Coordinates of C-alpha atoms in Angstrom, one line a residue:
Chain N
M1 CA 19.8 3.2 30.3
R2 CA 17.1 5.3 28.7
R3 CA 18.8 4.9 25.3
L4 CA 18.8 1.1 25.8
T5 CA 15.1 1.0 26.5
L6 CA 14.4 3.2 23.5
I7 CA 16.3 0.9 21.2
L8 CA 15.1 -2.4 22.8
V9 CA 11.4 -1.9 22.7
P10 CA 10.9 -1.4 18.9
Y11 CA 13.8 -3.8 18.3
L12 CA 12.4 -6.7 20.2
W13 CA 8.9 -6.0 18.8
L14 CA 10.2 -6.3 15.2
L15 CA 12.4 -9.3 16.0
A16 CA 9.4 -11.2 17.6
L17 CA 6.8 -10.2 15.0
F18 CA 8.7 -9.8 11.8
L19 CA 11.9 -11.7 11.8
V20 CA 10.9 -14.8 13.9
P21 CA 7.7 -15.3 11.9
F22 CA 9.8 -15.2 8.7
L23 CA 12.2 -17.8 10.1
I24 CA 9.2 -20.0 10.9
V25 CA 8.1 -19.7 7.3
L26 CA 11.5 -20.8 6.2
K27 CA 11.5 -23.7 8.6
I28 CA 8.0 -24.9 7.5
S29 CA 9.0 -24.7 3.9
L30 CA 11.6 -27.3 4.6
S31 CA 9.2 -29.6 6.5
D32 CA 6.9 -32.3 5.3
T33 CA 3.2 -32.1 4.8
A34 CA 1.2 -34.1 7.3
L35 CA -2.5 -34.8 8.0
A36 CA -2.3 -33.3 11.5
I37 CA -2.7 -30.1 13.4
P38 CA -0.5 -28.2 12.7
P39 CA -0.4 -29.9 9.2
Y40 CA 3.3 -30.4 8.9
T41 CA 6.2 -32.4 10.5
P42 CA 8.6 -32.3 12.2
T43 CA 7.7 -29.9 15.0
L44 CA 10.6 -28.7 17.1
D45 CA 10.7 -30.5 20.4
L46 CA 12.8 -28.3 22.7
G47 CA 12.0 -30.6 25.7
A48 CA 14.2 -33.3 24.2
G49 CA 17.2 -31.0 24.4
W50 CA 20.1 -31.0 21.9
Q51 CA 19.0 -34.4 20.6
G52 CA 15.6 -33.0 19.8
V53 CA 17.2 -30.1 17.8
K54 CA 19.4 -32.5 15.9
D55 CA 16.5 -34.8 15.1
F56 CA 14.5 -31.8 14.0
L57 CA 17.3 -30.5 11.7
S58 CA 17.9 -33.9 10.1
Q59 CA 14.3 -34.1 9.1
L60 CA 14.3 -30.9 7.1
D61 CA 14.8 -31.1 3.3
L62 CA 14.2 -29.3 0.1
E63 CA 11.4 -31.6 -1.0
N64 CA 8.8 -28.8 -1.3
F65 CA 11.1 -26.8 -3.5
Q66 CA 11.6 -29.8 -5.7
F67 CA 7.8 -30.2 -5.8
L68 CA 7.5 -26.6 -7.0
T69 CA 9.7 -27.4 -10.0
T70 CA 7.8 -30.5 -10.9
D71 CA 4.4 -29.0 -11.0
D72 CA 4.3 -26.4 -13.8
L73 CA 1.5 -24.5 -12.1
Y74 CA 4.1 -22.8 -9.9
W75 CA 6.7 -21.7 -12.3
K76 CA 3.9 -20.6 -14.7
A77 CA 2.5 -18.5 -11.9
Y78 CA 5.9 -17.0 -11.2
L79 CA 6.5 -16.2 -14.8
S80 CA 3.0 -14.8 -15.4
S81 CA 3.3 -12.6 -12.2
L82 CA 6.5 -11.2 -13.6
Q83 CA 5.0 -10.6 -17.0
I84 CA 1.9 -9.0 -15.6
A85 CA 3.9 -6.8 -13.3
V86 CA 6.3 -5.7 -16.1
I87 CA 3.5 -4.9 -18.6
A88 CA 1.3 -3.2 -15.9
T89 CA 4.2 -1.1 -14.8
L90 CA 4.9 0.1 -18.3
L91 CA 1.1 0.8 -18.8
T92 CA 1.0 2.8 -15.6
L93 CA 4.0 4.8 -16.7
L94 CA 2.3 5.6 -20.0
V95 CA -0.9 6.7 -18.3
G96 CA 0.8 8.4 -15.3
Y97 CA 3.5 10.4 -17.1
P98 CA 1.2 12.7 -19.0
I99 CA -0.8 13.4 -15.8
A100 CA 2.3 14.2 -13.9
Y101 CA 3.5 16.3 -16.8
G102 CA 0.3 18.2 -16.9
M103 CA 0.3 18.8 -13.2
A104 CA 3.9 20.1 -13.2
N105 CA 3.1 22.5 -16.0
S106 CA -0.1 23.8 -14.6
P107 CA -0.6 27.2 -13.0
D108 CA 0.9 27.5 -9.5
H109 CA -2.4 28.1 -7.7
W110 CA -3.9 24.9 -9.3
R111 CA -1.1 22.6 -8.1
P112 CA -2.2 22.0 -4.5
T113 CA -5.7 21.1 -5.7
L114 CA -4.4 18.7 -8.4
M115 CA -2.1 17.1 -5.8
L116 CA -5.0 16.6 -3.5
L117 CA -6.9 15.0 -6.3
V118 CA -4.1 12.5 -6.9
I119 CA -3.7 11.7 -3.2
L120 CA -7.4 11.3 -2.4
P121 CA -7.9 7.9 -4.1
F122 CA -4.8 6.7 -2.3
W123 CA -6.6 7.2 1.1
T124 CA -9.7 5.5 -0.3
S125 CA -10.1 1.8 0.4
F126 CA -8.1 -0.3 -2.0
L127 CA -10.7 -3.0 -2.0
I128 CA -13.4 -0.6 -3.0
R129 CA -11.4 0.9 -5.8
V130 CA -10.8 -2.6 -7.3
Y131 CA -14.5 -3.5 -6.7
S132 CA -15.6 -0.4 -8.6
W133 CA -14.3 -1.9 -11.8
M134 CA -16.3 -5.1 -11.4
G135 CA -19.5 -3.1 -12.2
I136 CA -17.8 -1.4 -15.1
L137 CA -16.2 -4.3 -16.8
S138 CA -18.8 -7.1 -16.4
G139 CA -20.8 -8.4 -19.3
E140 CA -23.8 -6.2 -18.6
G141 CA -21.6 -3.6 -17.0
Y142 CA -21.5 0.2 -17.6
L143 CA -18.7 0.0 -20.2
N144 CA -20.5 -2.5 -22.4
Q145 CA -23.8 -0.6 -22.0
F146 CA -22.1 2.5 -23.1
L147 CA -20.3 0.9 -26.1
M148 CA -23.5 -0.8 -27.2
W149 CA -25.4 2.5 -26.9
T150 CA -22.9 4.3 -29.1
G151 CA -23.2 1.4 -31.6
L152 CA -19.5 0.7 -31.6
I153 CA -20.2 -2.9 -30.7
S154 CA -23.2 -5.1 -31.0
E155 CA -22.2 -7.9 -28.7
P156 CA -20.9 -7.2 -25.2
L157 CA -17.1 -7.6 -24.8
T158 CA -15.7 -10.0 -22.3
I159 CA -13.3 -8.0 -20.2
L160 CA -14.0 -9.0 -16.6
N161 CA -12.1 -12.2 -15.6
T162 CA -9.4 -11.7 -18.3
P163 CA -5.9 -10.4 -17.9
V164 CA -7.0 -7.1 -19.5
A165 CA -9.2 -6.5 -16.4
V166 CA -6.2 -7.2 -14.2
Y167 CA -4.1 -4.6 -16.1
I168 CA -6.8 -2.0 -15.8
G169 CA -7.1 -2.7 -12.1
I170 CA -3.4 -2.4 -11.5
V171 CA -3.0 0.8 -13.5
Y172 CA -6.0 2.3 -11.7
T173 CA -5.0 1.4 -8.2
Y174 CA -1.2 2.1 -8.4
L175 CA -1.4 5.2 -10.6
P176 CA -0.8 7.7 -7.7
F177 CA 2.5 5.8 -6.9
M178 CA 3.6 6.5 -10.4
I179 CA 2.4 10.1 -10.7
L180 CA 3.8 11.5 -7.4
P181 CA 7.6 10.7 -7.9
I182 CA 7.5 11.8 -11.6
Y183 CA 5.6 15.0 -10.6
A184 CA 8.2 15.7 -7.9
A185 CA 11.0 15.3 -10.5
L186 CA 9.3 17.4 -13.1
E187 CA 8.3 20.2 -10.7
R188 CA 12.0 20.8 -9.8
M189 CA 12.9 21.1 -13.4
D190 CA 14.2 24.4 -14.6
A191 CA 11.9 25.6 -17.5
S192 CA 14.6 27.8 -19.0
L193 CA 16.4 24.7 -20.1
L194 CA 13.6 24.0 -22.5
E195 CA 13.7 27.5 -23.8
A196 CA 17.4 27.2 -24.3
A197 CA 17.0 24.0 -26.3
E198 CA 14.3 25.6 -28.5
D199 CA 16.5 28.6 -29.1
L200 CA 19.2 26.3 -30.1
G201 CA 17.0 24.8 -32.8
C202 CA 15.3 21.8 -31.0
S203 CA 11.7 21.1 -31.9
R204 CA 9.4 20.8 -28.9
L205 CA 9.3 17.1 -29.2
Q206 CA 13.1 16.9 -29.4
A207 CA 13.4 19.1 -26.4
F208 CA 11.0 16.9 -24.5
W209 CA 12.9 13.8 -25.4
L210 CA 16.4 15.2 -24.8
I211 CA 15.7 17.3 -21.7
T212 CA 12.5 16.6 -19.9
I213 CA 12.7 12.8 -20.0
P214 CA 16.3 12.5 -18.8
L215 CA 15.7 15.1 -16.0
S216 CA 12.7 13.1 -14.8
K217 CA 14.5 9.8 -15.0
N218 CA 14.8 9.4 -11.3
G219 CA 11.1 10.0 -10.8
I220 CA 10.3 7.4 -13.5
I221 CA 12.6 4.8 -12.0
A222 CA 11.2 5.4 -8.5
G223 CA 7.6 5.3 -9.8
C224 CA 8.2 2.1 -11.7
F225 CA 9.7 0.3 -8.7
L226 CA 6.8 1.5 -6.5
V227 CA 4.4 -0.1 -8.9
F228 CA 6.4 -3.2 -9.9
I229 CA 7.3 -4.4 -6.4
P230 CA 3.8 -4.6 -4.8
T231 CA 2.3 -5.8 -8.1
I232 CA 4.3 -9.0 -8.1
G233 CA 2.7 -10.4 -4.9
E234 CA -0.7 -8.8 -5.6
F235 CA -3.6 -10.9 -4.5
V236 CA -6.8 -8.8 -4.5
I237 CA -6.7 -7.6 -8.1
P238 CA -6.2 -10.9 -9.8
S239 CA -8.8 -12.6 -7.5
L240 CA -11.5 -10.0 -8.1
L241 CA -10.9 -9.0 -11.7
G242 CA -8.7 -11.8 -13.2
G243 CA -11.0 -14.8 -12.8
S244 CA -9.6 -18.3 -13.1
Q245 CA -7.6 -17.5 -16.3
T246 CA -5.1 -15.2 -14.6
L247 CA -2.4 -16.9 -12.7
M248 CA -0.5 -14.8 -10.1
I249 CA 1.7 -16.1 -7.4
G250 CA 0.0 -14.2 -4.6
K251 CA -3.2 -15.9 -5.5
V252 CA -1.6 -19.3 -5.7
L253 CA -0.1 -18.9 -2.3
W254 CA -3.4 -17.9 -0.8
E255 CA -5.2 -20.8 -2.4
E256 CA -2.5 -23.2 -1.4
F257 CA -2.9 -22.1 2.2
F258 CA -6.6 -21.6 2.6
N259 CA -8.1 -24.0 0.1
N260 CA -5.5 -26.9 -0.1
R261 CA -4.3 -26.3 3.5
D262 CA -0.8 -27.3 2.3
W263 CA 1.3 -25.2 4.6
P264 CA 4.8 -26.4 3.7
V265 CA 4.1 -25.8 0.0
A266 CA 2.6 -22.3 0.7
S267 CA 5.7 -21.5 2.7
A268 CA 8.0 -22.6 0.0
V269 CA 6.0 -20.4 -2.5
A270 CA 6.5 -17.5 -0.1
V271 CA 10.2 -18.1 0.2
I272 CA 10.7 -18.1 -3.6
L273 CA 8.5 -15.1 -4.1
L274 CA 10.7 -13.2 -1.6
L275 CA 13.9 -14.4 -3.4
I276 CA 12.4 -13.0 -6.7
L277 CA 11.6 -9.7 -5.0
I278 CA 15.0 -9.2 -3.4
I279 CA 16.7 -8.1 -6.6
P280 CA 14.3 -5.3 -7.5
I281 CA 14.2 -4.2 -3.9
I282 CA 18.0 -3.9 -3.7
L283 CA 18.0 -2.0 -7.0
F284 CA 15.3 0.3 -5.7
Q285 CA 17.2 1.0 -2.5
R286 CA 20.4 1.8 -4.5
N287 CA 18.5 4.2 -6.7
E288 CA 17.0 6.0 -3.7
Q289 CA 20.4 6.2 -2.1
K290 CA 22.1 7.5 -5.2
Q291 CA 19.4 10.2 -5.4
R292 CA 19.8 11.2 -1.8
E293 CA 23.5 11.5 -2.3
A294 CA 23.0 13.5 -5.5
E295 CA 20.8 15.9 -3.6
G296 CA 23.4 16.1 -0.9
Chain U
M1 CA 3.7 31.8 -14.7
R2 CA 2.7 28.5 -16.4
R3 CA -0.7 28.3 -18.1
F4 CA -2.7 25.3 -19.2
T5 CA -1.8 24.3 -22.7
W6 CA -4.2 22.3 -24.8
F7 CA -2.2 19.1 -24.3
N8 CA -1.9 19.5 -20.5
A9 CA -5.5 20.3 -20.0
T10 CA -6.5 17.2 -22.0
S11 CA -4.2 14.9 -20.2
L12 CA -5.3 16.2 -16.8
T13 CA -9.0 15.9 -17.7
V14 CA -8.7 12.4 -19.1
G15 CA -6.4 11.3 -16.3
F16 CA -8.7 12.6 -13.5
A17 CA -11.7 11.2 -15.3
F18 CA -10.1 7.8 -15.2
L19 CA -9.3 8.2 -11.5
Y20 CA -12.7 9.4 -10.5
L21 CA -15.3 8.0 -12.9
P22 CA -15.3 4.5 -11.3
M23 CA -15.9 6.0 -7.9
I24 CA -18.6 8.4 -9.2
L25 CA -20.4 5.5 -10.9
L26 CA -20.3 3.6 -7.6
V27 CA -21.8 6.5 -5.7
I28 CA -24.5 7.1 -8.3
Y29 CA -25.5 3.5 -8.5
S30 CA -25.7 3.2 -4.7
F31 CA -28.9 5.3 -5.0
N32 CA -30.3 2.9 -7.6
D33 CA -33.7 1.4 -6.7
S34 CA -33.1 -1.9 -8.6
K35 CA -31.5 -5.0 -7.1
L36 CA -29.7 -5.4 -10.5
V37 CA -26.8 -3.1 -9.9
T38 CA -26.1 -2.2 -13.5
V39 CA -29.7 -1.3 -14.5
W40 CA -30.9 2.1 -13.4
A41 CA -34.5 1.9 -12.0
G42 CA -34.9 5.2 -10.3
F43 CA -33.6 7.0 -7.2
S44 CA -33.8 5.4 -3.8
T45 CA -32.0 5.3 -0.5
K46 CA -33.2 1.9 0.4
W47 CA -29.8 0.2 0.3
Y48 CA -28.5 2.6 3.0
G49 CA -31.5 1.5 5.2
E50 CA -30.7 -2.1 4.4
L51 CA -27.1 -1.5 5.3
L52 CA -27.9 0.1 8.7
R53 CA -30.1 -2.9 9.5
N54 CA -27.4 -5.4 8.7
D55 CA -25.9 -6.3 12.0
A56 CA -23.1 -8.3 10.5
F57 CA -21.7 -5.2 8.7
L58 CA -22.2 -3.0 11.7
D59 CA -20.3 -5.4 14.0
A60 CA -17.5 -5.8 11.5
A61 CA -17.3 -2.0 11.2
W62 CA -17.0 -1.7 14.9
V63 CA -14.3 -4.3 15.2
T64 CA -12.4 -2.6 12.3
L65 CA -12.5 0.7 14.0
Q66 CA -11.3 -0.7 17.3
V67 CA -8.5 -2.6 15.7
A68 CA -7.5 0.5 13.6
F69 CA -7.6 2.8 16.6
V70 CA -5.5 0.6 19.0
S71 CA -3.0 -0.6 16.4
S72 CA -2.4 2.8 14.9
T73 CA -1.9 4.3 18.4
V74 CA 0.6 1.6 19.5
A75 CA 2.3 1.8 16.1
T76 CA 2.7 5.5 16.4
V77 CA 4.5 5.2 19.8
L78 CA 6.7 2.3 18.5
G79 CA 7.3 3.9 15.2
T80 CA 8.3 7.2 16.7
M81 CA 10.7 5.4 19.0
A82 CA 12.1 3.5 16.1
A83 CA 12.5 6.7 14.1
Y84 CA 14.3 8.3 17.0
V85 CA 16.6 5.3 17.2
M86 CA 17.3 5.4 13.5
V87 CA 18.1 9.1 13.4
R88 CA 19.6 9.8 16.8
A89 CA 20.9 6.7 18.5
G90 CA 24.1 6.6 16.6
R91 CA 25.9 3.3 16.2
F92 CA 24.9 0.2 18.1
A93 CA 25.2 -3.5 17.6
G94 CA 22.6 -4.8 15.1
R95 CA 21.8 -1.4 13.7
T96 CA 21.8 -2.8 10.1
L97 CA 19.4 -5.5 11.1
F98 CA 17.2 -2.9 12.8
S99 CA 16.9 -0.6 9.8
G100 CA 16.4 -3.7 7.6
M101 CA 13.5 -4.7 9.7
I102 CA 12.0 -1.2 9.5
Y103 CA 12.2 -1.1 5.7
A104 CA 11.5 -4.7 4.8
P105 CA 7.8 -4.7 5.8
L106 CA 7.2 -1.8 3.5
V107 CA 8.0 -3.9 0.5
M108 CA 7.0 -7.3 1.8
P109 CA 4.0 -8.8 -0.1
E110 CA 1.0 -8.8 2.2
V111 CA 0.5 -12.5 1.6
I112 CA 3.9 -13.3 3.0
T113 CA 3.5 -11.0 6.1
G114 CA 0.1 -12.5 6.7
L115 CA 1.2 -16.1 6.3
S116 CA 4.3 -15.7 8.5
L117 CA 2.4 -14.0 11.3
L118 CA -0.3 -16.7 11.2
L119 CA 2.3 -19.4 11.5
L120 CA 3.8 -17.6 14.5
F121 CA 0.5 -17.3 16.3
I122 CA -0.3 -20.9 15.7
G123 CA 3.3 -21.9 16.7
I124 CA 3.0 -20.2 20.1
G125 CA -0.6 -21.2 20.6
L126 CA -2.1 -17.8 20.6
D127 CA -5.9 -17.9 19.8
R128 CA -6.6 -15.8 16.7
G129 CA -9.0 -12.9 17.1
V130 CA -9.1 -9.2 17.5
F131 CA -5.8 -9.2 19.5
T132 CA -3.8 -11.0 16.8
I133 CA -5.1 -8.6 14.1
I134 CA -4.0 -5.7 16.3
L135 CA -0.5 -7.2 16.7
A136 CA -0.2 -7.8 13.0
H137 CA -1.4 -4.3 12.0
T138 CA 0.8 -2.7 14.6
T139 CA 3.9 -4.4 13.3
F140 CA 3.6 -3.3 9.7
S141 CA 2.2 0.1 10.3
M142 CA 4.9 1.0 12.8
C143 CA 7.3 0.8 9.9
Y144 CA 5.3 3.3 7.9
V145 CA 5.1 5.6 11.0
S146 CA 8.8 5.4 11.5
V147 CA 9.6 6.3 7.9
V148 CA 7.3 9.4 8.0
V149 CA 8.6 10.6 11.4
S150 CA 12.3 10.0 10.7
S151 CA 12.1 12.1 7.5
R152 CA 10.9 14.9 9.8
L153 CA 13.5 14.2 12.4
V154 CA 16.3 14.4 9.8
S155 CA 15.5 17.9 8.9
F156 CA 15.0 18.9 12.5
D157 CA 17.4 21.6 13.9
R158 CA 19.1 19.9 16.8
S159 CA 20.4 23.1 18.3
L160 CA 16.9 23.8 19.6
E161 CA 17.0 20.7 21.7
E162 CA 20.5 21.5 22.8
A163 CA 19.4 25.0 23.8
A164 CA 16.6 23.4 25.9
L165 CA 19.1 21.1 27.6
D166 CA 21.5 24.0 28.3
L167 CA 18.7 25.9 29.8
G168 CA 18.1 23.1 32.4
C169 CA 15.6 20.8 30.8
S170 CA 16.0 17.1 31.4
P171 CA 16.2 15.0 28.2
M172 CA 12.6 13.9 28.7
Q173 CA 11.4 17.5 29.2
A174 CA 13.4 18.6 26.2
F175 CA 11.6 15.9 24.1
R176 CA 8.2 16.8 25.5
L177 CA 8.5 20.6 25.3
V178 CA 10.7 21.1 22.2
T179 CA 11.0 18.1 20.0
L180 CA 7.5 16.7 20.2
P181 CA 5.7 19.9 19.3
I182 CA 7.9 20.3 16.3
I183 CA 7.6 16.8 14.9
A184 CA 3.9 16.6 16.0
P185 CA 2.6 17.1 12.4
A186 CA 4.7 14.2 11.2
V187 CA 3.6 12.0 14.1
F188 CA 0.0 12.8 13.4
A189 CA 0.4 12.1 9.7
G190 CA 2.0 8.8 10.7
W191 CA -0.9 7.9 12.9
L192 CA -3.4 8.8 10.2
L193 CA -1.5 6.6 7.7
A194 CA -1.4 3.7 10.2
F195 CA -5.1 4.1 10.9
T196 CA -6.0 4.1 7.2
L197 CA -3.7 1.2 6.4
S198 CA -5.4 -0.8 9.2
L199 CA -8.9 0.1 8.1
D200 CA -8.1 -0.9 4.6
D201 CA -6.2 -4.2 5.1
L202 CA -7.8 -7.4 3.8
V203 CA -5.0 -9.8 3.3
I204 CA -3.1 -9.7 6.6
A205 CA -6.4 -9.5 8.5
S206 CA -7.7 -12.6 6.7
F207 CA -4.6 -14.6 7.7
T208 CA -4.6 -13.4 11.3
A209 CA -8.3 -13.0 12.1
G210 CA -9.4 -16.6 12.7
P211 CA -13.0 -17.5 12.8
S212 CA -13.9 -15.4 15.9
A213 CA -13.3 -11.9 14.5
T214 CA -14.4 -10.4 11.2
T215 CA -13.2 -7.0 10.0
L216 CA -15.1 -4.8 7.5
P217 CA -12.7 -5.6 4.6
I218 CA -13.1 -9.3 5.2
K219 CA -16.9 -8.9 5.3
I220 CA -16.8 -6.9 2.1
W221 CA -14.5 -9.4 0.5
S222 CA -16.8 -12.4 1.2
S223 CA -19.8 -10.6 -0.3
I224 CA -18.1 -9.1 -3.4
R225 CA -16.5 -12.3 -4.5
L226 CA -19.9 -13.4 -5.6
G227 CA -20.4 -10.2 -7.6
V228 CA -21.5 -6.6 -7.4
S229 CA -24.1 -5.8 -4.8
P230 CA -26.1 -2.6 -4.2
E231 CA -25.5 -2.8 -0.4
I232 CA -21.7 -2.8 -0.9
N233 CA -22.2 0.2 -3.2
A234 CA -23.9 2.1 -0.4
L235 CA -21.2 1.1 2.0
S236 CA -18.5 2.2 -0.4
T237 CA -20.2 5.5 -0.8
L238 CA -20.2 6.1 2.9
M239 CA -16.5 5.1 3.1
I240 CA -15.6 7.4 0.2
A241 CA -17.5 10.3 1.8
V242 CA -15.7 9.9 5.1
V243 CA -12.3 9.8 3.4
A244 CA -13.1 12.8 1.2
V245 CA -14.3 14.9 4.1
G246 CA -11.3 13.8 6.2
V247 CA -8.6 14.4 3.6
I248 CA -10.0 17.8 2.5
T249 CA -10.4 19.0 6.1
A250 CA -6.8 17.8 6.9
S251 CA -5.4 19.7 3.9
I252 CA -7.3 22.9 4.8
V253 CA -6.0 22.6 8.4
T254 CA -2.4 22.0 7.3
K255 CA -2.6 24.9 4.8
R256 CA -3.9 27.2 7.5
S257 CA -1.2 26.2 10.0
A258 CA 1.5 26.6 7.3
L259 CA 0.2 30.1 6.7
R260 CA 0.2 30.9 10.4
Q261 CA 3.8 29.6 10.7
E262 CA 4.8 31.8 7.8
A263 CA 3.2 34.8 9.5
D264 CA 4.9 34.0 12.8
Q265 CA 8.2 33.7 11.1
R266 CA 7.8 37.1 9.3
A267 CA 6.8 38.7 12.7
A268 CA 9.9 37.1 14.3
E269 CA 12.1 38.5 11.5
R270 CA 10.6 42.0 11.9
A271 CA 11.2 41.9 15.7

C-alpha cells in the first residue's frame, strides 16, 4: 500500500503535467486555425459521447505540417538552428578543452577553487549572463571602445544582432557544461601513460593526440551533447543577441505563438523540433549508458 | 604533484577572464553615474536607489521568491519520492514510461515545455497566475531533484537500513532516522538546484504566467529587450552578489562537513 502511494504520487503528477500537455500539443498541431477562443478547431466534445470522439478524430489532419513545408521560413529556421548548434558546440569545445585541461593539470590544492570558479557562473542568472554581452558587443559598447582606443579599428564593428554575437553568447553561457565532463575525464587519467609515451619516443604533441584526446573522448562526447541539445531550441540568446537576422526555431515558435497567435502552427513547430531532438537525445543516453557499464 | 605550466596558466587565465569579465563589467558599470550605460561618468549608487524605489521590480522579485520557494519545496518532496521509486521500487507496470518522464523534461526545450503546459492550463480552464507558474516549475524541477537524489541513493549502503529494520524500526522510522540523514546533502542540493532553476526561468514562466503575475525574469526581459539599462545593471549586480555569497558559503560548509566526516571515520577506525 505504502509502495503504491510512493509510486502513484510522482507518477500521476508527471502524467498530468508532462505527458498529457504534450499529447495536447500533438492534438492541436493536427487541428485547424480558427478565429476563436481557443484559436483552433475542433475541440473535443466529450459530452457527445463516442460520436463526439469520432467527429473529433475525423477532423484532424496534417495540414499544419504541410504548411510548414510550403513556407520556407520554417525549414530555414530548422536548418539554421542545426547549423548554429553544430558550430557553437565545436567552438565551445575549442574554448572549453584548454580550460578543462589546465584545471586537470593544476596543483591539487588549486582544483577545488578552480572548480568553484567554473560552477559559479552556472548558478548565476542565465538571462543576466546573456544580457552582459549586450553592453559589450553593441556599436558603442565596451569591445568597440577598447578596439578603437588601441587603434586596431577606426570604425565600430557591428557584432550585436549578428550570428557572431549568438555564437559568443552560446559559448559563454554553455561553457561550464563543456568544461565539467571533460575535466572529470581528464582528472581520472593516469599521468604515467604520458611519461611512458614520451619515453617511447612520442613528442608531447603526439602524446597529447594519441593518449590524452582518446582518454578524454567520453568527456568530450558528453560535453558536446550537453551543449548541442539545449542550443537547438534556444530562445533567449538569439532573441537578445541575434537580432532579426538570426533565425532559430525556438524563436520562431515563440513568435508564432505570442505574436501571430497561431497555436496549431506553433504546436506543429514544437512537434517537429522534438522529432529532430530525439536522435541526439537517444545517442546521448546510449553514450551515458555505455560509460556507466564501462565503469561497472 | 602537478605544477602550473606556462600553457596551462595561460589557458586558465584567458578562460576565466572570458567567464568573468562580462560580469565584472556589469558590476562596475552599475555604479556609473551616467544614463548612457557604456559611457563612464563617475561613481554613483543612484541606480540602486532608483531600483529600490521601483515597485514593479520589487513586486516581481517578491512573486519570484514565493514561486521559487513553494515550487522547489514541493519539487524536492516529489523528486525524492521519484528517486526512491527509481532506485528502490523494483519492477512495476509502466516503469519505463516513468523513467522516461523523469529524464525527458531535462532535455526538453523550454519553449516546448512552456507551450504544452499553457495549452493544458487553457484546456482545463485554469486561470493563469502564480499558481500555474508554481505547477510548471515544480514539474520540471522535480526531475532535476530526482536525478540528484537518485545518484546518492544508488551509492547508499542498504545494509544500514536493513540493520535499522532488524533492530525494530518501522520502514517509516528507518527512512526518517537512517536514510534521510544520509541522503540529506543530496536532497538539499536538489532543493537548491530547483530553487535556482525557478528563480532563473524566463521561458516557461512567460508561457504560464498570464497577465496577472509577473516574475523578475519576465520583468527583466521586457526591459532589456529595448537595450541596456543602468537599473538592470544594478539589479544584476545584486543578484550576482547573492549567488556568489551563497555558493561560496555552501562550498565552505560542505568542505567543513566532509572534513568532520573524515575525522569521525578515522576516530571510528581507531576505536
